[in-house]
PDB file of C-alpha atoms and ligand atoms in Angstrom:
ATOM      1  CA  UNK A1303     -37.655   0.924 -15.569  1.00  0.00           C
ATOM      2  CA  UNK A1304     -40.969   0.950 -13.788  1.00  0.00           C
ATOM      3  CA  UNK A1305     -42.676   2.198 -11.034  1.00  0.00           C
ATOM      4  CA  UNK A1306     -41.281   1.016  -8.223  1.00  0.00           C
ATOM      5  CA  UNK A1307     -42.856   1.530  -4.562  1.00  0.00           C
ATOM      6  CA  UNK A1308     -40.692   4.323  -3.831  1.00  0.00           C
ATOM      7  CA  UNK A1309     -42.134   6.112  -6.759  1.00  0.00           C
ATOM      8  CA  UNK A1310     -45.591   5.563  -5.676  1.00  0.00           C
ATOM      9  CA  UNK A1311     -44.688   6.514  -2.259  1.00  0.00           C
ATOM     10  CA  UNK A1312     -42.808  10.378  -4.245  1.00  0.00           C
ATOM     11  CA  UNK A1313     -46.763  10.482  -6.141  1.00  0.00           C
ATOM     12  CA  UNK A1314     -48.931  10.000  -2.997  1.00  0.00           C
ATOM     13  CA  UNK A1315     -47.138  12.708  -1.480  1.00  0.00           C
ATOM     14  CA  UNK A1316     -47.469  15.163  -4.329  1.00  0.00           C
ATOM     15  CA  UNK A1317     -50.994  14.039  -4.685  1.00  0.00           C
ATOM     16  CA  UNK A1318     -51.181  15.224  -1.128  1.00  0.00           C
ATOM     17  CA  UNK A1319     -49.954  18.445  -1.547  1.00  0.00           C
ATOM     18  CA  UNK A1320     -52.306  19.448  -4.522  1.00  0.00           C
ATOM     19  CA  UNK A1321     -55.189  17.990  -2.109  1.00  0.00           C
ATOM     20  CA  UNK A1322     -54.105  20.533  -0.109  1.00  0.00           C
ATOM     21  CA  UNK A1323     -53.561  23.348  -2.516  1.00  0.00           C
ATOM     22  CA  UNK A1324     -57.414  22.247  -3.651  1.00  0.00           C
ATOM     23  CA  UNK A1325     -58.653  21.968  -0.402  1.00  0.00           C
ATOM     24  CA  UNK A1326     -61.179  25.380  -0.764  1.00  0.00           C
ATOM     25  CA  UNK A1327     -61.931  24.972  -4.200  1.00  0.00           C
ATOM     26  CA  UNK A1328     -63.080  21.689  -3.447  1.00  0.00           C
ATOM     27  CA  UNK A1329     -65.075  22.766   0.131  1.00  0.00           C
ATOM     28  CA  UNK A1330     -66.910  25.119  -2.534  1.00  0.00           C
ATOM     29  CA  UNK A1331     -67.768  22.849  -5.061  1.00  0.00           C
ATOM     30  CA  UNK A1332     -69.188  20.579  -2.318  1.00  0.00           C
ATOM     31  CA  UNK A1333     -71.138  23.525  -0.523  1.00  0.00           C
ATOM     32  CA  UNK A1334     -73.033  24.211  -4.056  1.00  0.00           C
ATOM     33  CA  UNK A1335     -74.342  20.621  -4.361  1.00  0.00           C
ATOM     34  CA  UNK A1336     -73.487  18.792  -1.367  1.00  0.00           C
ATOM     35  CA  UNK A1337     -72.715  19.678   2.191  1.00  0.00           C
ATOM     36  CA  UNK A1338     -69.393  21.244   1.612  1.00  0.00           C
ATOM     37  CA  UNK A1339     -66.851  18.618   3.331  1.00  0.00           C
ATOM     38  CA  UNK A1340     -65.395  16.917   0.329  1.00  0.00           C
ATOM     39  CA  UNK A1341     -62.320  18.887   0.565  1.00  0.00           C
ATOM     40  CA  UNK A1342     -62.092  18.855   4.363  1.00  0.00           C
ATOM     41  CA  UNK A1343     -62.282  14.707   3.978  1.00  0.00           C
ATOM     42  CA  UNK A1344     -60.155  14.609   1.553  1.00  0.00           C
ATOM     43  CA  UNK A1345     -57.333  17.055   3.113  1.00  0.00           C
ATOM     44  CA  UNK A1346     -57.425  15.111   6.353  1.00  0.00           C
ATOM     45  CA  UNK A1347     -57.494  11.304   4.474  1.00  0.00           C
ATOM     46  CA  UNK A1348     -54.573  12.712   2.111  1.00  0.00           C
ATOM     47  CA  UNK A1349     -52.586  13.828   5.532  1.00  0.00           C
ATOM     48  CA  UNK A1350     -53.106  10.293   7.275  1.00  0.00           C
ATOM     49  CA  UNK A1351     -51.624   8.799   4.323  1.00  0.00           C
ATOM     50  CA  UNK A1352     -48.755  11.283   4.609  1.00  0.00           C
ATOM     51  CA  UNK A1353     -49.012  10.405   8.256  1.00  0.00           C
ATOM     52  CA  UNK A1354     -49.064   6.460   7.558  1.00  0.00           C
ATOM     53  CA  UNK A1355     -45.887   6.080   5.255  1.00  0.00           C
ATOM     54  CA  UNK A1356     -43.455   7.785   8.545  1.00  0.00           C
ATOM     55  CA  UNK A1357     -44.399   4.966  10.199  1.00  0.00           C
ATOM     56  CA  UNK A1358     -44.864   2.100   7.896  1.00  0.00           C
ATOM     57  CA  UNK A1359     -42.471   1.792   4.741  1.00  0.00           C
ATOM     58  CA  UNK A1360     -44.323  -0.427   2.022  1.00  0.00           C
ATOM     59  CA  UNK A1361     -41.982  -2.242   0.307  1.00  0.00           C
ATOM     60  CA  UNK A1362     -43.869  -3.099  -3.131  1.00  0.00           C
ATOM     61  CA  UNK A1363     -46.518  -1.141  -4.948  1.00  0.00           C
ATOM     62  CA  UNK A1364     -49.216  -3.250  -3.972  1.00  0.00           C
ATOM     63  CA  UNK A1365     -48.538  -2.658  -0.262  1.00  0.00           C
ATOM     64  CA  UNK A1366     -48.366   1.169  -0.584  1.00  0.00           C
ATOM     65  CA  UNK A1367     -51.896   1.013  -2.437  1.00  0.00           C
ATOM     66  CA  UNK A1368     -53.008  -0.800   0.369  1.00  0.00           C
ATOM     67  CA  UNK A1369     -51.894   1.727   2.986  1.00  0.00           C
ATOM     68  CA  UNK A1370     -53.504   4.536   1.104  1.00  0.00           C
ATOM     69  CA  UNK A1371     -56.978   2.232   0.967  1.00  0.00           C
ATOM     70  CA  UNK A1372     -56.933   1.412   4.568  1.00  0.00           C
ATOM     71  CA  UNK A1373     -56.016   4.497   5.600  1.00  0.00           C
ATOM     72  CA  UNK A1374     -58.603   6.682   3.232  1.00  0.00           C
ATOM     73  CA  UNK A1375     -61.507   3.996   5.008  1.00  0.00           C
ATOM     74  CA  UNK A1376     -60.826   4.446   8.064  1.00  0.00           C
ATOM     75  CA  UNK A1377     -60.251   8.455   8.122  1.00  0.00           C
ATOM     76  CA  UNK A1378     -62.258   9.889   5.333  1.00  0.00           C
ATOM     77  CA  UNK A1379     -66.089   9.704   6.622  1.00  0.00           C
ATOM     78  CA  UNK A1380     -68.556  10.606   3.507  1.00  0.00           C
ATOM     79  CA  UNK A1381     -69.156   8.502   0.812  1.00  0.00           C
ATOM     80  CA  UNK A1382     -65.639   9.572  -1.013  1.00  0.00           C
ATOM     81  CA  UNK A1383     -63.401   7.921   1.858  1.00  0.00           C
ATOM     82  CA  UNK A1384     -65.243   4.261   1.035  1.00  0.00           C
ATOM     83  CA  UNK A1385     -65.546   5.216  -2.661  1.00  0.00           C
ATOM     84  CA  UNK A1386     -61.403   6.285  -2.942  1.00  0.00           C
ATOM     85  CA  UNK A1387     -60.844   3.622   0.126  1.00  0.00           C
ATOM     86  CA  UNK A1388     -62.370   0.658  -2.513  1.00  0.00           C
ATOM     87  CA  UNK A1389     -60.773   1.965  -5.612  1.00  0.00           C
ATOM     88  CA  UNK A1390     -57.073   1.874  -4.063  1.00  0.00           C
ATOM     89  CA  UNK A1391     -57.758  -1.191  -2.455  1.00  0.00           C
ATOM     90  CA  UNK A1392     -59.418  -2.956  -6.219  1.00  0.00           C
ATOM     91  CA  UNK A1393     -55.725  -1.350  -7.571  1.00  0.00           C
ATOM     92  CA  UNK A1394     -53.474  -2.691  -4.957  1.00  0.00           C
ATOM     93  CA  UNK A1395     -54.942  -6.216  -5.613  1.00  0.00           C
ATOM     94  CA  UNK A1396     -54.174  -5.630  -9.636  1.00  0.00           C
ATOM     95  CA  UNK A1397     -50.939  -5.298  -8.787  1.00  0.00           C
ATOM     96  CA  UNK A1398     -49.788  -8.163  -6.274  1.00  0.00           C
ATOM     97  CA  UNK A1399     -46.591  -9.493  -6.497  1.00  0.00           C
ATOM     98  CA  UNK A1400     -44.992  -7.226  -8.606  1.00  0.00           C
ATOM     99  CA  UNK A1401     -42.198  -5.064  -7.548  1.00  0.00           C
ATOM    100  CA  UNK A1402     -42.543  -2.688 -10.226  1.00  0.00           C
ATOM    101  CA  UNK A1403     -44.860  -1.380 -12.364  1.00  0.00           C
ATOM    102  CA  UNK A1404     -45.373  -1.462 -16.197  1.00  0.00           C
ATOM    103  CA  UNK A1405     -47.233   1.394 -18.266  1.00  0.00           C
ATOM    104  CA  UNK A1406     -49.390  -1.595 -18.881  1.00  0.00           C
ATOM    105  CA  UNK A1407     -49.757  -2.632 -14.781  1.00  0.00           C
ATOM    106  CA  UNK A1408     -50.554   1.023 -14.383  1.00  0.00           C
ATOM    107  CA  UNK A1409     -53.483   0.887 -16.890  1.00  0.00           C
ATOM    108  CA  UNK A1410     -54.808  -2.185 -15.040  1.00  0.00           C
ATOM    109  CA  UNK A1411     -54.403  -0.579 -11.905  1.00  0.00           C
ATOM    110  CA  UNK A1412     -56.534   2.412 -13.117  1.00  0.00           C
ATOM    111  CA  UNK A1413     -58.999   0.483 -14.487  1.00  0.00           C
ATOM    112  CA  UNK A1414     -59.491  -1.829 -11.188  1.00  0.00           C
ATOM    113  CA  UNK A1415     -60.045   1.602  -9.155  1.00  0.00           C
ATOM    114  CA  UNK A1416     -62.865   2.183 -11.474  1.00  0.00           C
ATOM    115  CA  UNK A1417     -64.735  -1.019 -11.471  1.00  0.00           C
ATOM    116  CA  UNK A1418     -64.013  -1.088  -7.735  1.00  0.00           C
ATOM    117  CA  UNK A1419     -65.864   2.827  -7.629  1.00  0.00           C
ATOM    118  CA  UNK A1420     -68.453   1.258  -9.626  1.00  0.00           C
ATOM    119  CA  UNK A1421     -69.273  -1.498  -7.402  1.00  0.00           C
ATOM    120  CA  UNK A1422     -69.233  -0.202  -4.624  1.00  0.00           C
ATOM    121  CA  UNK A1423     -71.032   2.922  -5.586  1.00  0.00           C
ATOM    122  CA  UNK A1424     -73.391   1.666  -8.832  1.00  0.00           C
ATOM    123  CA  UNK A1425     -73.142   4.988 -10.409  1.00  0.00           C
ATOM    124  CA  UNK A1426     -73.371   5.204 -14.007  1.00  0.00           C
ATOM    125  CA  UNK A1427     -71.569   7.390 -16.537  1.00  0.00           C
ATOM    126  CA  UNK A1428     -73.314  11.128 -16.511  1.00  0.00           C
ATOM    127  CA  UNK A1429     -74.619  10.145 -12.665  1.00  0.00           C
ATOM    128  CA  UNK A1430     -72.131  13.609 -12.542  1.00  0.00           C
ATOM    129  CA  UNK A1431     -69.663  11.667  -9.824  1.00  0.00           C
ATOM    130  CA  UNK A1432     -66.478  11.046  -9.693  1.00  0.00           C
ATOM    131  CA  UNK A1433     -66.996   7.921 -12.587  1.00  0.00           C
ATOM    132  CA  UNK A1434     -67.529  10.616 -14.816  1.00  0.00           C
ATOM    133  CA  UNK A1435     -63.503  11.768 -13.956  1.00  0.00           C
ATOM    134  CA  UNK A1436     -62.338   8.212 -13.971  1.00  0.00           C
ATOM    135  CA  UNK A1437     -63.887   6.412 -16.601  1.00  0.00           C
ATOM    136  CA  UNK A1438     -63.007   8.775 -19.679  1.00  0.00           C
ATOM    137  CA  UNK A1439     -59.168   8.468 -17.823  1.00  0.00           C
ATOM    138  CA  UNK A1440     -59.322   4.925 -17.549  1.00  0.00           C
ATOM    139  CA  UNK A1441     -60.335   5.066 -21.655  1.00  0.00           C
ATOM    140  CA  UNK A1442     -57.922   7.224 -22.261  1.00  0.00           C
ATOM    141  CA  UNK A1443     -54.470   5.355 -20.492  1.00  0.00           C
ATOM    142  CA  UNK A1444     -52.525   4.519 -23.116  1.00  0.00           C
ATOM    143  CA  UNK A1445     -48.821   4.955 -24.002  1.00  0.00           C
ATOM    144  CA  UNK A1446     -45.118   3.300 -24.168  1.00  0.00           C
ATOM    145  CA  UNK A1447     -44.350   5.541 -20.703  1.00  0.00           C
ATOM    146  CA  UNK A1448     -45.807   5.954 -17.167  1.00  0.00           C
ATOM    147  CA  UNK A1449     -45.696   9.436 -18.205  1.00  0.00           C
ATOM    148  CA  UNK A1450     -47.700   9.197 -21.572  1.00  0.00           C
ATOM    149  CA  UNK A1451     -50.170   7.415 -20.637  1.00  0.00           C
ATOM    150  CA  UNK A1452     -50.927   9.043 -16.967  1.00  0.00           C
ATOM    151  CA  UNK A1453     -50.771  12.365 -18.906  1.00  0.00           C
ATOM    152  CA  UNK A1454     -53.639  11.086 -20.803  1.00  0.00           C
ATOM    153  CA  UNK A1455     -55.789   9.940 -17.832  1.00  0.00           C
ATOM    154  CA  UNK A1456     -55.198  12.908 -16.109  1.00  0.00           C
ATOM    155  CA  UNK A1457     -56.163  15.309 -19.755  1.00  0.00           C
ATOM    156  CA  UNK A1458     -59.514  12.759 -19.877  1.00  0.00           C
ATOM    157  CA  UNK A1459     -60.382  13.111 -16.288  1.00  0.00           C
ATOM    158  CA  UNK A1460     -59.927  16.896 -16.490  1.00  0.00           C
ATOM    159  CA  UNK A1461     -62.060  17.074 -19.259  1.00  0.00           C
ATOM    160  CA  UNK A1462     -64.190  14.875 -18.132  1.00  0.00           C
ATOM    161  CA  UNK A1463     -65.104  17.106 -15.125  1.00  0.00           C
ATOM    162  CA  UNK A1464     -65.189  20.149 -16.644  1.00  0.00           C
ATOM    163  CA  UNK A1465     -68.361  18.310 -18.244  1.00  0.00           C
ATOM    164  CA  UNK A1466     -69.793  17.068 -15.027  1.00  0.00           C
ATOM    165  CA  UNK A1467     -71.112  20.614 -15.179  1.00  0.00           C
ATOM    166  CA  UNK A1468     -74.265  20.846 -16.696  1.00  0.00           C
ATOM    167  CA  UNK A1469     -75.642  17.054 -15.832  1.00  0.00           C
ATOM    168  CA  UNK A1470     -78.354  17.047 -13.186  1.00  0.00           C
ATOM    169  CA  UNK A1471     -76.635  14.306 -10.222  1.00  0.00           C
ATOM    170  CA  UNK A1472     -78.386  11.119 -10.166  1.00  0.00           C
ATOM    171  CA  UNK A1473     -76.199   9.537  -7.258  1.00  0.00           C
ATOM    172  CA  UNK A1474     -74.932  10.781  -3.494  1.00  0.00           C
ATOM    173  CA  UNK A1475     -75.984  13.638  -1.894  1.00  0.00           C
ATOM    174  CA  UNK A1476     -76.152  15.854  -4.995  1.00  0.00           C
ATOM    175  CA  UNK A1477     -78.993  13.825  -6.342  1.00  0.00           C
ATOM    176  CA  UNK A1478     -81.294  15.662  -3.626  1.00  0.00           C
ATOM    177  CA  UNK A1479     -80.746  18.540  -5.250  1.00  0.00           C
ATOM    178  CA  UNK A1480     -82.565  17.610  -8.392  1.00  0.00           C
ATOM    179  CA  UNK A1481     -82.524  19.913 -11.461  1.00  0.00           C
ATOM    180  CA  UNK A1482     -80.605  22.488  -8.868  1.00  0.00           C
ATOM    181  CA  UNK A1483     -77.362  20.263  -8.758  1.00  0.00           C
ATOM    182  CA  UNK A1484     -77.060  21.068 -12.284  1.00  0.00           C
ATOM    183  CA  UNK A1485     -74.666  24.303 -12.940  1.00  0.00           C
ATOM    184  CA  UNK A1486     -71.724  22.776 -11.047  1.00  0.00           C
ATOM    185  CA  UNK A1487     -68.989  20.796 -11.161  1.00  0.00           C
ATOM    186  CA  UNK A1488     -68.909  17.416  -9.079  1.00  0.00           C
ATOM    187  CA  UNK A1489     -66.698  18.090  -6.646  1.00  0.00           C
ATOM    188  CA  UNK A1490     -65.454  14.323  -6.286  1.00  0.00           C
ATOM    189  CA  UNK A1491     -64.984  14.347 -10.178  1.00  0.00           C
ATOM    190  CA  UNK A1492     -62.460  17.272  -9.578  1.00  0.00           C
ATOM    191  CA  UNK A1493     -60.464  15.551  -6.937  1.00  0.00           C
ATOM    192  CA  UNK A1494     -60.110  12.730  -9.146  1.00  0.00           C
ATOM    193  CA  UNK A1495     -59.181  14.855 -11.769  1.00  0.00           C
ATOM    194  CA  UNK A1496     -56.622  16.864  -9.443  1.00  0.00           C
ATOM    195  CA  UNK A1497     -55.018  13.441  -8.487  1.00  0.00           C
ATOM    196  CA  UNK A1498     -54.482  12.176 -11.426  1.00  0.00           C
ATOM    197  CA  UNK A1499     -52.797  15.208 -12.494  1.00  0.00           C
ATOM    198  CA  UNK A1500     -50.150  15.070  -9.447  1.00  0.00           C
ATOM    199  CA  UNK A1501     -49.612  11.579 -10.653  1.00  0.00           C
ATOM    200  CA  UNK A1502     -48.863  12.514 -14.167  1.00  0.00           C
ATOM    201  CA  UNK A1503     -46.901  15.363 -13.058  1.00  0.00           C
ATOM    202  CA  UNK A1504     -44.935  13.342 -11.231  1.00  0.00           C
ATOM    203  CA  UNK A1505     -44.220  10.185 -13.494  1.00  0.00           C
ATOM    204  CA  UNK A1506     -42.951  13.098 -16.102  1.00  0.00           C
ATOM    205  CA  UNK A1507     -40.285  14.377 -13.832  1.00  0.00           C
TER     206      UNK A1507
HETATM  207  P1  ADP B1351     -70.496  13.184   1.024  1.00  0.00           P
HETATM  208  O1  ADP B1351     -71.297  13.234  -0.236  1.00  0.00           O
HETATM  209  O2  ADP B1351     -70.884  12.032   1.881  1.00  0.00           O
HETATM  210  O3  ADP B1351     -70.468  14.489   1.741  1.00  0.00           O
HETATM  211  P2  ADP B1351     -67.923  13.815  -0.120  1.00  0.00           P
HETATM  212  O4  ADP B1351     -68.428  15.214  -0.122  1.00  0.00           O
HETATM  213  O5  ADP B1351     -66.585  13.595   0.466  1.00  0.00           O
HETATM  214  O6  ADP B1351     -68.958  12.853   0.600  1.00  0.00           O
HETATM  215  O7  ADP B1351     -67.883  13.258  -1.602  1.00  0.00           O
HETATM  216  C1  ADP B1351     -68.841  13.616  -2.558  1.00  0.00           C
HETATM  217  C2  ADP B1351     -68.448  13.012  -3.888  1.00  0.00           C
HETATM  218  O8  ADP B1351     -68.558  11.602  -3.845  1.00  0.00           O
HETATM  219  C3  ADP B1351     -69.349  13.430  -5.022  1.00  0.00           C
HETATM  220  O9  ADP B1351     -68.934  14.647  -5.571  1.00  0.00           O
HETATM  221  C4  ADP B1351     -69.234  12.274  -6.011  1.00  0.00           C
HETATM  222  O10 ADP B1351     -68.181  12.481  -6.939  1.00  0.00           O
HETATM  223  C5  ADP B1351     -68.863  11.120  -5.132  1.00  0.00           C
HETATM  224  N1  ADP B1351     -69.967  10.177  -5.023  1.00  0.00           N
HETATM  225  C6  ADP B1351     -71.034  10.242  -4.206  1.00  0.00           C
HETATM  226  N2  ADP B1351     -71.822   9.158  -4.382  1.00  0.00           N
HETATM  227  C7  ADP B1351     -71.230   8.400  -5.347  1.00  0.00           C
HETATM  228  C8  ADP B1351     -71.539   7.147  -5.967  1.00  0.00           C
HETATM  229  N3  ADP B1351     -72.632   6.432  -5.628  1.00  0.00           N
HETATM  230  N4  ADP B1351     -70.679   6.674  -6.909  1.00  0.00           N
HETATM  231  C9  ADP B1351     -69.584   7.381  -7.244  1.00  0.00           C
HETATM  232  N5  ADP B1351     -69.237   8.547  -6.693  1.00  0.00           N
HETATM  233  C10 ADP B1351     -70.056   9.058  -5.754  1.00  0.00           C
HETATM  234 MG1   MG B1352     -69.763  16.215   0.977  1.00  0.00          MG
END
């Protein structure tokens, strides 16, 4: 069985509710390096979304990508909303026309996010952004279940923020910080990181 839109629908919301659970850890991260919104924007895009599916019920997985893509665009300012906005939107087109979702459709769908980050946001692995989250998950996706192979996405991304730590940003508003940005974590590589995790958590249930 895959993952049908309903079950998309059951990971957005927990994804929501660690957003939410995050939502000062992340402020701080941002306030070291950036200007301390990042988990502000991403509470209130997370809550639209929420917000969005009471009045709109998607009936495939590409159409509940969608919503979250719109949705994160249009009420996440910053460059995560566009960044997050372009990456749902790049795996919502992966997956058109299907009603449910293979282990192997969700690899794809993880790996158009990425490419979609990248292009809209040309930032290269060790930029310390939130590429350096979902590139080692998107590497990492592999396995015969939803479960295993979100579970490893969500192990790489964690990982891979934890080393976002000591790089020196190259890219967004972090980058004006210079050698001083380095010492932290990215705070947009940790929400992609915490997201995955909710999904993984979820497809293991
Ligand atoms: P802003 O920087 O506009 O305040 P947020 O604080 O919401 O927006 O998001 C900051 C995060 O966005 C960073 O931690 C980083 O992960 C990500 N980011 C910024 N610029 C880029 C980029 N060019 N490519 C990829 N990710 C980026
Ligand atoms: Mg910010």
């Amino acid at each position: 069985m895959g993952c049908t839109a309903n079950d998309l629908v059951t990971a957005l919301r927990a994804a929501a509710a660690t957003v939410e659970e995050h939502r000062v850890e992340l402020i701080q991260l941002d306030r070291a390096i950036g200007d301390g919104d990042h988990g502000e924007n991403m509470d209130r895009g997370f809550k639209a979304v929420l917000a969005a599916f009471e009045t709109n019920t998607p009936d495939s997985p590409s159409a509940v990508l969608k919503v979250v893509a719109t949705t994160l665009i249009s009420k996440v300012g910053g460059a995560a909303g566009p960044l997050y906005g372009t990456a749902f939107l790049r795996a919502s087109a992966a997956v058109k026309d299907l009603d449910e979702l293979s282990p192997a459709d969700l690899g794809r769908a993880l790996s158009a996010a990425l490419e979609g980050v990248v292009a809209r946001g040309k930032a290269e692995p060790g930029d310390k952004t939130m590429v350096d989250a979902l590139g080692p998950a998107v590497q990492a996706a592999k396995g015969d279940t939803a479960a295993e192979l979100l579970a490893a996405a969500a192990d790489a991304a964690a990982t891979g923020a934890e080393a976002t730590v000591p790089l020196v940003a190259r890219k967004g508003r972090a980058s004006y910080l210079g050698d001083r940005s380095a010492g932290h974590m990215d705070p947009g590589a940790r929400s992609t990181s915490l997201l995955l995790r909710a999904f993984a958590e979820v497809a293991a249930r």
